[in-house]
C-alpha positions as semicolon CSV with decimal commas, in nm:
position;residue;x (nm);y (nm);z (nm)
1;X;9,513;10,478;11,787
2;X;9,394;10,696;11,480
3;X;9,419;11,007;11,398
4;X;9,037;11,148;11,326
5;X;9,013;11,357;11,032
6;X;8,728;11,406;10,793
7;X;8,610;11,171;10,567
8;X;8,679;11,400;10,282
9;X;9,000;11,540;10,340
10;X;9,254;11,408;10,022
11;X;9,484;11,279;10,287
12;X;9,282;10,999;10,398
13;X;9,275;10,811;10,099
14;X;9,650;10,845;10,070
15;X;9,701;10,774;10,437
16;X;9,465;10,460;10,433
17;X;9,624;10,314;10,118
18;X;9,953;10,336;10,320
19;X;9,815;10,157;10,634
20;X;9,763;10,446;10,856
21;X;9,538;10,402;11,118
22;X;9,251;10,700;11,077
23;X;8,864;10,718;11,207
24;X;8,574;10,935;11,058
25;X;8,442;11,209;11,244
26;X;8,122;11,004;11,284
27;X;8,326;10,698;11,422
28;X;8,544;10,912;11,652
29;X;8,257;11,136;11,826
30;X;8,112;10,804;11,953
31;X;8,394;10,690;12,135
32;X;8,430;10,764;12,514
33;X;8,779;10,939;12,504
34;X;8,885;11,238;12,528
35;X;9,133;11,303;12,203
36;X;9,444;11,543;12,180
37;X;9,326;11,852;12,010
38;X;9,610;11,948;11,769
39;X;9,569;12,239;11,539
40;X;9,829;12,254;11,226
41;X;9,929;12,616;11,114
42;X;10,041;12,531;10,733
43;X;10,202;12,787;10,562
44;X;10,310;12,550;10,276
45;X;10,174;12,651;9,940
46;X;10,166;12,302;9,896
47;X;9,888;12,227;10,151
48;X;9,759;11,880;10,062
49;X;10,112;11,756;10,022
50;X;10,218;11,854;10,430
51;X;9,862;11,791;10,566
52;X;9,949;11,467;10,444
53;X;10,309;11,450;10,560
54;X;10,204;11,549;10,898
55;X;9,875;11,386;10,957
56;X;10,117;11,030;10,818
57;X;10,353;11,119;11,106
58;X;10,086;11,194;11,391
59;X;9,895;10,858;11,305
60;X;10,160;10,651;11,373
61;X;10,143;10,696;11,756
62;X;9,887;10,522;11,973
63;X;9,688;10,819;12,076
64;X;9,347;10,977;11,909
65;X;9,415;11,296;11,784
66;X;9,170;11,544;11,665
67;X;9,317;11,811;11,419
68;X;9,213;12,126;11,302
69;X;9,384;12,279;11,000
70;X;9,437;12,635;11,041
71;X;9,502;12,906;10,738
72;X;9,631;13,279;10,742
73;X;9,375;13,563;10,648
74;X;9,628;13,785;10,538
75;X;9,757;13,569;10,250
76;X;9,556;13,398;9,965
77;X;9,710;13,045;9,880
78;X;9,740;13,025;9,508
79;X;9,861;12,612;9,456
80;X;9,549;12,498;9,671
81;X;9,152;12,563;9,524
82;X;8,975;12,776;9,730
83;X;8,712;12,474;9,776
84;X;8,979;12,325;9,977
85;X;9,048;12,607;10,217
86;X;8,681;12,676;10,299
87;X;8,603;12,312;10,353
88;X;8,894;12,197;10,591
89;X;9,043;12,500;10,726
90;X;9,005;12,744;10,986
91;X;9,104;13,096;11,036
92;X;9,220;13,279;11,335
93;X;8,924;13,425;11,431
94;X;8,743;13,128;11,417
95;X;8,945;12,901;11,677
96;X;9,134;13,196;11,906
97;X;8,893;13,061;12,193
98;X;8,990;12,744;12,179
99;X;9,269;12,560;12,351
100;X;9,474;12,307;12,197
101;X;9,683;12,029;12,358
102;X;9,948;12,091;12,078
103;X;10,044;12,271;11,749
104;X;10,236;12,200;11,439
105;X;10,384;12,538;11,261
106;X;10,506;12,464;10,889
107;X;10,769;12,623;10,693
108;X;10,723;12,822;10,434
109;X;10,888;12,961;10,117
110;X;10,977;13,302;10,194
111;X;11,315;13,251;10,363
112;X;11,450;13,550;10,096
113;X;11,225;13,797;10,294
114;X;11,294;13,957;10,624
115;X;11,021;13,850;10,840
116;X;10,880;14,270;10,842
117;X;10,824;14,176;10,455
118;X;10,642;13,839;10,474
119;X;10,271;13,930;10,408
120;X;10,138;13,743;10,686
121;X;10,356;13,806;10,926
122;X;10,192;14,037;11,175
123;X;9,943;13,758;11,196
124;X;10,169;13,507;11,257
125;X;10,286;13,698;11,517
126;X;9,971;13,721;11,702
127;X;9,889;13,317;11,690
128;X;10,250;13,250;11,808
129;X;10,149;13,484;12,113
130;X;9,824;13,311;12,119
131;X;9,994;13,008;12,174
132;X;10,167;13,109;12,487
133;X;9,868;13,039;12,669
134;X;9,610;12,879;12,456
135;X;9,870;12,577;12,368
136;X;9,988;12,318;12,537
137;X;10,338;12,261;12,336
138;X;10,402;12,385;11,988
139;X;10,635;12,228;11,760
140;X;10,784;12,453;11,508
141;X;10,941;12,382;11,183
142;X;11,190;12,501;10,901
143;X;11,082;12,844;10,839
144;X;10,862;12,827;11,100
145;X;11,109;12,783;11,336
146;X;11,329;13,049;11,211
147;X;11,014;13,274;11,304
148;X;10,960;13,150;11,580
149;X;11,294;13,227;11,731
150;X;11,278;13,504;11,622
151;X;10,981;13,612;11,773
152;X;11,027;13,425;12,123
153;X;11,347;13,526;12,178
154;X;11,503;13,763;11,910
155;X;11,708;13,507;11,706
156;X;11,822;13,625;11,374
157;X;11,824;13,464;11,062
158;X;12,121;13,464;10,831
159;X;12,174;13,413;10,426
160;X;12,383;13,097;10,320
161;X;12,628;13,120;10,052
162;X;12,473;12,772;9,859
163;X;12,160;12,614;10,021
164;X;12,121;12,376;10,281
165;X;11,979;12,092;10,014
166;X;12,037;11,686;10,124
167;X;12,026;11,458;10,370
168;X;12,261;11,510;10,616
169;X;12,389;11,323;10,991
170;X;12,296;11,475;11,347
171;X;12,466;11,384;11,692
172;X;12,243;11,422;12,009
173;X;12,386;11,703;12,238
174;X;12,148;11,624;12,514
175;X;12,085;11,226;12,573
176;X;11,874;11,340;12,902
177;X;11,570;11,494;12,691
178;X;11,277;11,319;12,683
179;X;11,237;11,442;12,306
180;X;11,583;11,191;12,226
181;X;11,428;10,875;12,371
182;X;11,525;10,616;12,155
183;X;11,699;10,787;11,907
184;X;12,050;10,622;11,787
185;X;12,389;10,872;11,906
186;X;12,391;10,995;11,507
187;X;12,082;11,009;11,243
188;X;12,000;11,158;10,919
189;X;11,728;11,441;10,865
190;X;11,616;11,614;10,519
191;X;11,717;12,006;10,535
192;X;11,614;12,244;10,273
193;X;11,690;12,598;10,340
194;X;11,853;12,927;10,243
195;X;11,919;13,041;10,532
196;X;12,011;12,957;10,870
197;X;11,952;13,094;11,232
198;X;12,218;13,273;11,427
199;X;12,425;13,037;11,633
200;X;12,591;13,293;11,822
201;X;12,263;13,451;11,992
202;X;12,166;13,122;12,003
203;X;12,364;12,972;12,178
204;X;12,388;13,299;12,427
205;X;12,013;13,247;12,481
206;X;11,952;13,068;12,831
207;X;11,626;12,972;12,790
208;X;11,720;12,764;12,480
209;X;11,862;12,446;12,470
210;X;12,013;12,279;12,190
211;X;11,926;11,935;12,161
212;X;12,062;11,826;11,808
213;X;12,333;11,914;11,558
214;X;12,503;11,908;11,269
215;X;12,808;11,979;11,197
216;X;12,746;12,080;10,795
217;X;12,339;12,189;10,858
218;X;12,384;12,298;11,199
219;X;12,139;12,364;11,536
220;X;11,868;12,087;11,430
221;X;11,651;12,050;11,723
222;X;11,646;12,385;11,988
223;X;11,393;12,338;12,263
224;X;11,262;12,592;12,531
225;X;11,347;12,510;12,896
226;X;11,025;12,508;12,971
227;X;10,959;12,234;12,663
228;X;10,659;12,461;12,551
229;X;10,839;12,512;12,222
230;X;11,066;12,314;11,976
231;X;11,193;12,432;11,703
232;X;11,302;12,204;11,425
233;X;11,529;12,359;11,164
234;X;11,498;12,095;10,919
235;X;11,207;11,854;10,773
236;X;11,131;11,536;10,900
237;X;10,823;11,525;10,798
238;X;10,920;11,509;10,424
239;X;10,844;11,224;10,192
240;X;11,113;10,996;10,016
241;X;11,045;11,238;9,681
242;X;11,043;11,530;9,819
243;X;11,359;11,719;9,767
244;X;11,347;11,539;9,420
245;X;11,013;11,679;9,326
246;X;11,226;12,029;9,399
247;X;11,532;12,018;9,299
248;X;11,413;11,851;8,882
249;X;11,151;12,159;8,960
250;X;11,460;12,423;8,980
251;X;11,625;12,271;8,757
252;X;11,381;12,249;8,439
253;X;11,317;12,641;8,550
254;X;11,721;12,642;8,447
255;X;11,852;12,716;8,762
256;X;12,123;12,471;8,823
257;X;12,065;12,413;9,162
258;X;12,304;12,150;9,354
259;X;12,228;11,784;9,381
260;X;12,052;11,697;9,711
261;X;12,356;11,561;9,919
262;X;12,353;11,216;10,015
263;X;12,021;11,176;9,906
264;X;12,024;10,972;9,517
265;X;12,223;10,676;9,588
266;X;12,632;10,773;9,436
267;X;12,460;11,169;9,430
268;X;12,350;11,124;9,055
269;X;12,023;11,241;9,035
270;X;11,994;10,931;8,717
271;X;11,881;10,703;9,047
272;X;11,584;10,681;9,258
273;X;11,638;10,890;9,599
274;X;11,670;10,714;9,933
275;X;11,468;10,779;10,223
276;X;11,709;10,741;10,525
277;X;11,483;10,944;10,808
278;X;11,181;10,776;10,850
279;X;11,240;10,605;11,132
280;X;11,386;10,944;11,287
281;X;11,083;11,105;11,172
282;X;10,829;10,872;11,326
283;X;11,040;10,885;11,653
284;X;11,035;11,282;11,665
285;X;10,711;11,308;11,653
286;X;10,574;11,024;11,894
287;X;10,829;11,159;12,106
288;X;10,673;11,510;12,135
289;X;10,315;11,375;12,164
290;X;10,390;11,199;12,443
291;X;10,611;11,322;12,675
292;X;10,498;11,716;12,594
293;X;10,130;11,684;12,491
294;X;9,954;11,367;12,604
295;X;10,194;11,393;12,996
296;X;10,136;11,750;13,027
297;X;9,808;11,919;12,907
298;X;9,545;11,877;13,134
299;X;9,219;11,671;13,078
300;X;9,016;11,933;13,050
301;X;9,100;12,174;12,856
């Protein structure tokens, strides 16, 4: 089933070209269904880029899915025109009397900064409350979830020595979940990070469960008890050129950052990079639409 979007968003020409099933508004509002109301907080100054990673990942299950793309007030995006913002997103105060079956919380590049410092965070703070009883399941990620944690449950963050930059394997730690159906006993997800969250209070948290890890990258996917929250500490979402879109970015800057591990076939960044996740990715996802949105919100919202 698609994934209904407007007919003027910059993802859907991208999307379509890649054979992702998608419906005009027009199309959708005259079906008799009732679709899952998602709303995407994306922090990424690179909006069109992770709308498009997202919306790619949500269209490949067999529900409809109406999204709403939803902006902070409190901070100006300066990589996205401003024609953009006021034509497909939302602020706060415009959908904070809605309810939502499920939300999508980005990361963002501000993992230097305690949270206190992060310009928006105060706001952030109120949606993620917001979302205690306005959402049905909220799936956080990178950043996101290191704020998230942080807010829920008073997980810190912690500086790395080098970054967490590469591909890198995962072993299930909980083959119960519902979120792990069908995923193999080891797979490979992108990380990108500077930091990383605290394992200790972590793991000393009982209303957390770890359901992923690695043992280079670390806690991958934490989920509440209650499965109202996931938190995702890598990005599954990303393309095939992501991480090399940012690492030759750092580098012509002259910052010598490290090669992406296990992520350009022999790690020489001379050869085309390897996408190794997708499968994972597509898995994730459909998993937590099903089992945590489309099973547990109510028809009515």
């Amino acid at each position: 089933m698609p994934i209904k979007i407007s007919k003027n968003l910059p993802a859907k020409k991208i999307l379509e070209s890649e054979n992702i099933f998608i419906m005009d508004e027009e199309i959708a509002d005259k079906q008799d269904i009732r679709p899952l109301k998602i709303i995407i907080l994306n922090l990424m100054p690179t909006k069109i880029e992770t709308e498009t990673q997202i919306l790619r990942l949500l269209g490949n299950t067999p529900l409809q899915i109406d999204i709403d793309l939803l902006k902070t007030s409190t901070y100006k995006s300066k990589h996205v025109s401003k024609e953009h913002l006021l034509k497909f997103y939302y602020e706060f105060d415009e959908v904070k009397s809605n309810k939502y079956d499920g939300m999508i919380i980005t990361g963002a590049p501000v993992e230097h900064l305690e949270f206190k410092d992060v310009e928006y965070y105060d706001e952030l703070c109120k949606i993620m409350e917001w979302s205690k009883t306005n959402v049905t399941s909220t799936f956080h990620i990178c950043w996101g979830a290191q704020a998230g944690l942080f807010y829920h449950y008073g997980i810190d963050k912690e500086p790395l020595c080098n970054k967490m930059f590469g591909i890198f394997s995962h072993k299930i730690t909980d083959k119960s979940h519902k979120l792990l159906r069908g995923f193999d006993d080891e797979f490979l997800a992108p990380h990108s990070r500077h930091t990383k969250i605290n394992e200790e209070q972590l793991k000393k948290c009982k209303n957390l469960k770890i359901l992923a890890y690695s043992d280079v990258a670390g806690p991958y996917i934490v989920a509440a008890n209650d499965n109202k929250q996931f938190f995702i500490t890598g990005h599954a979402e990303y393309d095939a050129n992501t991480l090399a879109k940012e690492y030759f970015r750092d580098k012509e800057k002259g910052e010598n950052p490290l090669v992406p591990v296990n992520y350009f076939k022999d790690d020489d960044d001379r050869n085309e990079p390897r996408q190794t996740w997708r499968s994972h990715a597509n898995l994730l996802f459909s998993n937590w639409l099903n089992y945590f949105v489309y099973q547990e919100t109510p028809y009515d919202l």
